[in-house]
Amino acid sequence: MYRSFIGIAGVLVSALTLSSASARADIFLHANLTNSAENPAAVPTTAIGAPRPASFGTVDFILNTAQTALSFTATIFNIDFTGSQTADINDNLIAAHIHAGPLVTPATNGPVVWGFFGAPFNDNNPNDLVFTPFATGVGGSISGKWDAPEGNGTTLVAQLANILGGQSYINFHTMQFPGGELRGNIGAVPEPSTCAMLIMGFAGVSFMAYRRRNQSALQVA
């Protein structure tokens, strides 16, 4: 059994190491979007004040090897992407941006550094925006790419330290919350090598538990 644990762990570590070697050139980032992350927190209601479903979503980013382009794909729920997914107007999407700055924290707002929906719109050199409302339900997916020449009075290169340092967030603005209804801080995804260490630790704990069970069984016998 010990050899089995070590063998499994070794295979997993090898696979993750190879994955890390092949993906090391790109940097992966992620954001979980919630109403409570807004400052102040957003509490969605309809135009007549009735509760409406909380909006939420996720965003995955890839910063290329040369660090000249930041691609993203966002999936958003309970925000009206077309203005006709619900009868209410409060949930209508009006703008979406990346905000960043040296003073930005999870509880601090910052300026728009790149807009990709509504105004300001900076995904224009070239325009990489792909906007796909859900066929059924409320929400949709949106993807784009922040290219080197683009930015809202800034550039991607100028904002890299903020983005990689946890001092940026992505924000979706609605008719009810023009200052932002749905927000998520942008953070790095753990590298495969970190995951490998966690798996090795799990394998070690599992082996120790197995060993203790066997010793207890021998003592009882």
GROMACS .gro file of C-alpha atoms in nm:
model
  221
    1MET     CA    1   0.000   0.000   0.000
    2TYR     CA    2   0.287   0.240   0.080
    3ARG     CA    3   0.433   0.185  -0.267
    4SER     CA    4   0.087   0.243  -0.414
    5PHE     CA    5   0.054   0.581  -0.239
    6ILE     CA    6   0.403   0.690  -0.342
    7GLY     CA    7   0.348   0.566  -0.696
    8ILE     CA    8   0.024   0.759  -0.736
    9ALA     CA    9   0.178   1.071  -0.589
   10GLY     CA   10   0.480   1.039  -0.818
   11VAL     CA   11   0.264   1.008  -1.128
   12LEU     CA   12   0.058   1.311  -1.027
   13VAL     CA   13   0.364   1.521  -0.950
   14SER     CA   14   0.526   1.424  -1.280
   15ALA     CA   15   0.214   1.512  -1.473
   16LEU     CA   16   0.180   1.845  -1.298
   17THR     CA   17   0.547   1.924  -1.346
   18LEU     CA   18   0.515   1.862  -1.719
   19SER     CA   19   0.202   2.075  -1.725
   20SER     CA   20   0.386   2.352  -1.543
   21ALA     CA   21   0.675   2.337  -1.789
   22SER     CA   22   0.439   2.369  -2.085
   23ALA     CA   23   0.225   2.645  -1.931
   24ARG     CA   24   0.488   2.839  -1.739
   25ALA     CA   25   0.517   3.099  -2.014
   26ASP     CA   26   0.163   3.230  -1.960
   27ILE     CA   27   0.023   3.373  -1.637
   28PHE     CA   28  -0.328   3.270  -1.537
   29LEU     CA   29  -0.552   3.490  -1.325
   30HIS     CA   30  -0.908   3.457  -1.197
   31ALA     CA   31  -1.188   3.660  -1.041
   32ASN     CA   32  -1.504   3.547  -0.859
   33LEU     CA   33  -1.776   3.807  -0.904
   34THR     CA   34  -2.026   3.889  -0.628
   35ASN     CA   35  -2.257   4.171  -0.523
   36SER     CA   36  -2.099   4.184  -0.177
   37ALA     CA   37  -1.757   4.264  -0.324
   38GLU     CA   38  -1.886   4.603  -0.439
   39ASN     CA   39  -1.803   4.909  -0.230
   40PRO     CA   40  -2.067   4.969  -0.107
   41ALA     CA   41  -2.221   4.623  -0.142
   42ALA     CA   42  -2.496   4.595  -0.404
   43VAL     CA   43  -2.838   4.458  -0.309
   44PRO     CA   44  -3.024   4.400  -0.637
   45THR     CA   45  -3.393   4.495  -0.656
   46THR     CA   46  -3.642   4.556  -0.935
   47ALA     CA   47  -3.750   4.901  -1.043
   48ILE     CA   48  -4.045   4.882  -0.799
   49GLY     CA   49  -3.822   4.776  -0.509
   50ALA     CA   50  -3.892   4.403  -0.507
   51PRO     CA   51  -3.596   4.165  -0.457
   52ARG     CA   52  -3.438   4.023  -0.769
   53PRO     CA   53  -3.192   3.732  -0.793
   54ALA     CA   54  -2.836   3.809  -0.688
   55SER     CA   55  -2.602   3.840  -0.983
   56PHE     CA   56  -2.278   3.642  -0.988
   57GLY     CA   57  -2.010   3.513  -1.222
   58THR     CA   58  -1.650   3.416  -1.286
   59VAL     CA   59  -1.372   3.551  -1.506
   60ASP     CA   60  -1.056   3.374  -1.626
   61PHE     CA   61  -0.759   3.569  -1.762
   62ILE     CA   62  -0.444   3.475  -1.952
   63LEU     CA   63  -0.148   3.712  -1.967
   64ASN     CA   64   0.068   3.610  -2.262
   65THR     CA   65   0.440   3.529  -2.246
   66ALA     CA   66   0.550   3.871  -2.367
   67GLN     CA   67   0.307   4.036  -2.125
   68THR     CA   68   0.166   4.243  -2.408
   69ALA     CA   69  -0.190   4.105  -2.410
   70LEU     CA   70  -0.440   4.009  -2.140
   71SER     CA   71  -0.720   3.784  -2.266
   72PHE     CA   72  -1.029   3.710  -2.062
   73THR     CA   73  -1.356   3.518  -2.066
   74ALA     CA   74  -1.637   3.608  -1.826
   75THR     CA   75  -1.959   3.419  -1.755
   76ILE     CA   76  -2.227   3.628  -1.586
   77PHE     CA   77  -2.562   3.526  -1.436
   78ASN     CA   78  -2.871   3.738  -1.355
   79ILE     CA   79  -2.758   4.049  -1.538
   80ASP     CA   80  -2.961   4.124  -1.853
   81PHE     CA   81  -2.723   4.118  -2.150
   82THR     CA   82  -2.977   4.231  -2.410
   83GLY     CA   83  -3.229   4.448  -2.226
   84SER     CA   84  -3.498   4.193  -2.309
   85GLN     CA   85  -3.398   3.888  -2.104
   86THR     CA   86  -3.623   4.022  -1.826
   87ALA     CA   87  -3.906   4.274  -1.822
   88ASP     CA   88  -3.731   4.486  -1.557
   89ILE     CA   89  -3.475   4.753  -1.646
   90ASN     CA   90  -3.270   4.754  -1.324
   91ASP     CA   91  -3.065   4.447  -1.425
   92ASN     CA   92  -2.972   4.580  -1.769
   93LEU     CA   93  -2.596   4.572  -1.833
   94ILE     CA   94  -2.467   4.920  -1.921
   95ALA     CA   95  -2.088   4.892  -1.888
   96ALA     CA   96  -1.799   4.666  -1.785
   97HIS     CA   97  -1.439   4.757  -1.702
   98ILE     CA   98  -1.114   4.662  -1.536
   99HIS     CA   99  -1.022   4.896  -1.252
  100ALA     CA  100  -0.672   4.919  -1.104
  101GLY     CA  101  -0.438   5.138  -0.906
  102PRO     CA  102  -0.161   5.127  -0.647
  103LEU     CA  103  -0.412   5.205  -0.369
  104VAL     CA  104  -0.675   4.949  -0.474
  105THR     CA  105  -0.769   4.683  -0.218
  106PRO     CA  106  -1.068   4.446  -0.195
  107ALA     CA  107  -1.247   4.723  -0.002
  108THR     CA  108  -1.118   5.022  -0.204
  109ASN     CA  109  -1.240   5.152  -0.538
  110GLY     CA  110  -1.006   5.252  -0.819
  111PRO     CA  111  -1.013   5.416  -1.162
  112VAL     CA  112  -1.113   5.249  -1.489
  113VAL     CA  113  -0.798   5.142  -1.673
  114TRP     CA  114  -0.962   4.945  -1.955
  115GLY     CA  115  -1.324   4.930  -2.067
  116PHE     CA  116  -1.463   4.647  -2.276
  117PHE     CA  117  -1.838   4.714  -2.275
  118GLY     CA  118  -2.029   5.041  -2.279
  119ALA     CA  119  -1.831   5.356  -2.204
  120PRO     CA  120  -1.540   5.395  -2.199
  121PHE     CA  121  -1.473   5.129  -2.461
  122ASN     CA  122  -1.104   5.051  -2.507
  123ASP     CA  123  -1.102   4.706  -2.673
  124ASN     CA  124  -1.051   4.874  -3.008
  125ASN     CA  125  -0.695   4.817  -3.134
  126PRO     CA  126  -0.809   4.569  -3.255
  127ASN     CA  127  -1.164   4.504  -3.135
  128ASP     CA  128  -1.157   4.149  -2.990
  129LEU     CA  129  -1.492   4.159  -2.810
  130VAL     CA  130  -1.718   3.852  -2.832
  131PHE     CA  131  -2.054   3.910  -2.664
  132THR     CA  132  -2.283   3.607  -2.626
  133PRO     CA  133  -2.612   3.638  -2.436
  134PHE     CA  134  -2.760   3.313  -2.298
  135ALA     CA  135  -3.013   3.156  -2.532
  136THR     CA  136  -3.232   3.091  -2.226
  137GLY     CA  137  -3.208   3.249  -1.884
  138VAL     CA  138  -3.054   3.580  -1.780
  139GLY     CA  139  -2.690   3.659  -1.845
  140GLY     CA  140  -2.426   3.555  -2.092
  141SER     CA  141  -2.057   3.529  -2.166
  142ILE     CA  142  -1.821   3.798  -2.283
  143SER     CA  143  -1.458   3.773  -2.388
  144GLY     CA  144  -1.196   4.012  -2.518
  145LYS     CA  145  -0.829   4.102  -2.513
  146TRP     CA  146  -0.646   4.401  -2.369
  147ASP     CA  147  -0.379   4.467  -2.632
  148ALA     CA  148  -0.066   4.673  -2.575
  149PRO     CA  149  -0.185   4.992  -2.756
  150GLU     CA  150  -0.514   5.004  -2.560
  151GLY     CA  151  -0.611   5.159  -2.229
  152ASN     CA  152  -0.823   5.426  -2.065
  153GLY     CA  153  -0.556   5.694  -2.036
  154THR     CA  154  -0.302   5.424  -1.955
  155THR     CA  155  -0.160   5.100  -2.101
  156LEU     CA  156  -0.147   4.734  -2.006
  157VAL     CA  157   0.228   4.760  -1.942
  158ALA     CA  158   0.173   5.050  -1.705
  159GLN     CA  159  -0.088   4.851  -1.509
  160LEU     CA  160   0.092   4.514  -1.493
  161ALA     CA  161   0.231   4.576  -1.145
  162ASN     CA  162  -0.119   4.650  -1.015
  163ILE     CA  163  -0.279   4.354  -1.194
  164LEU     CA  164  -0.015   4.104  -1.083
  165GLY     CA  165   0.001   4.256  -0.734
  166GLY     CA  166  -0.366   4.203  -0.649
  167GLN     CA  167  -0.452   4.571  -0.689
  168SER     CA  168  -0.713   4.539  -0.964
  169TYR     CA  169  -1.070   4.422  -1.009
  170ILE     CA  170  -1.325   4.366  -1.282
  171ASN     CA  171  -1.661   4.540  -1.252
  172PHE     CA  172  -1.999   4.500  -1.425
  173HIS     CA  173  -2.231   4.802  -1.409
  174THR     CA  174  -2.611   4.793  -1.443
  175MET     CA  175  -2.894   5.040  -1.473
  176GLN     CA  176  -2.962   5.012  -1.098
  177PHE     CA  177  -2.595   5.028  -1.002
  178PRO     CA  178  -2.408   5.251  -1.249
  179GLY     CA  179  -2.117   5.250  -1.003
  180GLY     CA  180  -2.100   4.870  -1.016
  181GLU     CA  181  -2.330   4.576  -0.935
  182LEU     CA  182  -2.092   4.284  -0.974
  183ARG     CA  183  -1.723   4.291  -0.880
  184GLY     CA  184  -1.434   4.051  -0.838
  185ASN     CA  185  -1.072   4.111  -0.742
  186ILE     CA  186  -0.822   3.976  -0.994
  187GLY     CA  187  -0.577   3.727  -0.846
  188ALA     CA  188  -0.321   3.477  -0.968
  189VAL     CA  189  -0.416   3.110  -1.006
  190PRO     CA  190  -0.183   2.877  -0.809
  191GLU     CA  191   0.085   2.722  -1.027
  192PRO     CA  192   0.075   2.346  -1.091
  193SER     CA  193   0.387   2.303  -0.876
  194THR     CA  194   0.192   2.435  -0.577
  195CYS     CA  195  -0.086   2.186  -0.647
  196ALA     CA  196   0.174   1.910  -0.669
  197MET     CA  197   0.300   1.993  -0.320
  198LEU     CA  198  -0.056   1.977  -0.189
  199ILE     CA  199  -0.105   1.635  -0.348
  200MET     CA  200   0.220   1.508  -0.200
  201GLY     CA  201   0.105   1.629   0.140
  202PHE     CA  202  -0.230   1.456   0.097
  203ALA     CA  203  -0.058   1.134  -0.005
  204GLY     CA  204   0.164   1.150   0.303
  205VAL     CA  205  -0.130   1.208   0.537
  206SER     CA  206  -0.324   0.924   0.374
  207PHE     CA  207  -0.031   0.687   0.416
  208MET     CA  208   0.013   0.777   0.783
  209ALA     CA  209  -0.358   0.716   0.844
  210TYR     CA  210  -0.334   0.379   0.667
  211ARG     CA  211  -0.025   0.287   0.872
  212ARG     CA  212  -0.196   0.375   1.201
  213ARG     CA  213  -0.499   0.166   1.108
  214ASN     CA  214  -0.278  -0.132   1.031
  215GLN     CA  215  -0.086  -0.095   1.358
  216SER     CA  216  -0.413  -0.076   1.552
  217ALA     CA  217  -0.539  -0.389   1.377
  218LEU     CA  218  -0.219  -0.577   1.465
  219GLN     CA  219  -0.242  -0.475   1.830
  220VAL     CA  220  -0.603  -0.596   1.850
  221ALA     CA  221  -0.505  -0.928   1.688
   0.00000   0.00000   0.00000
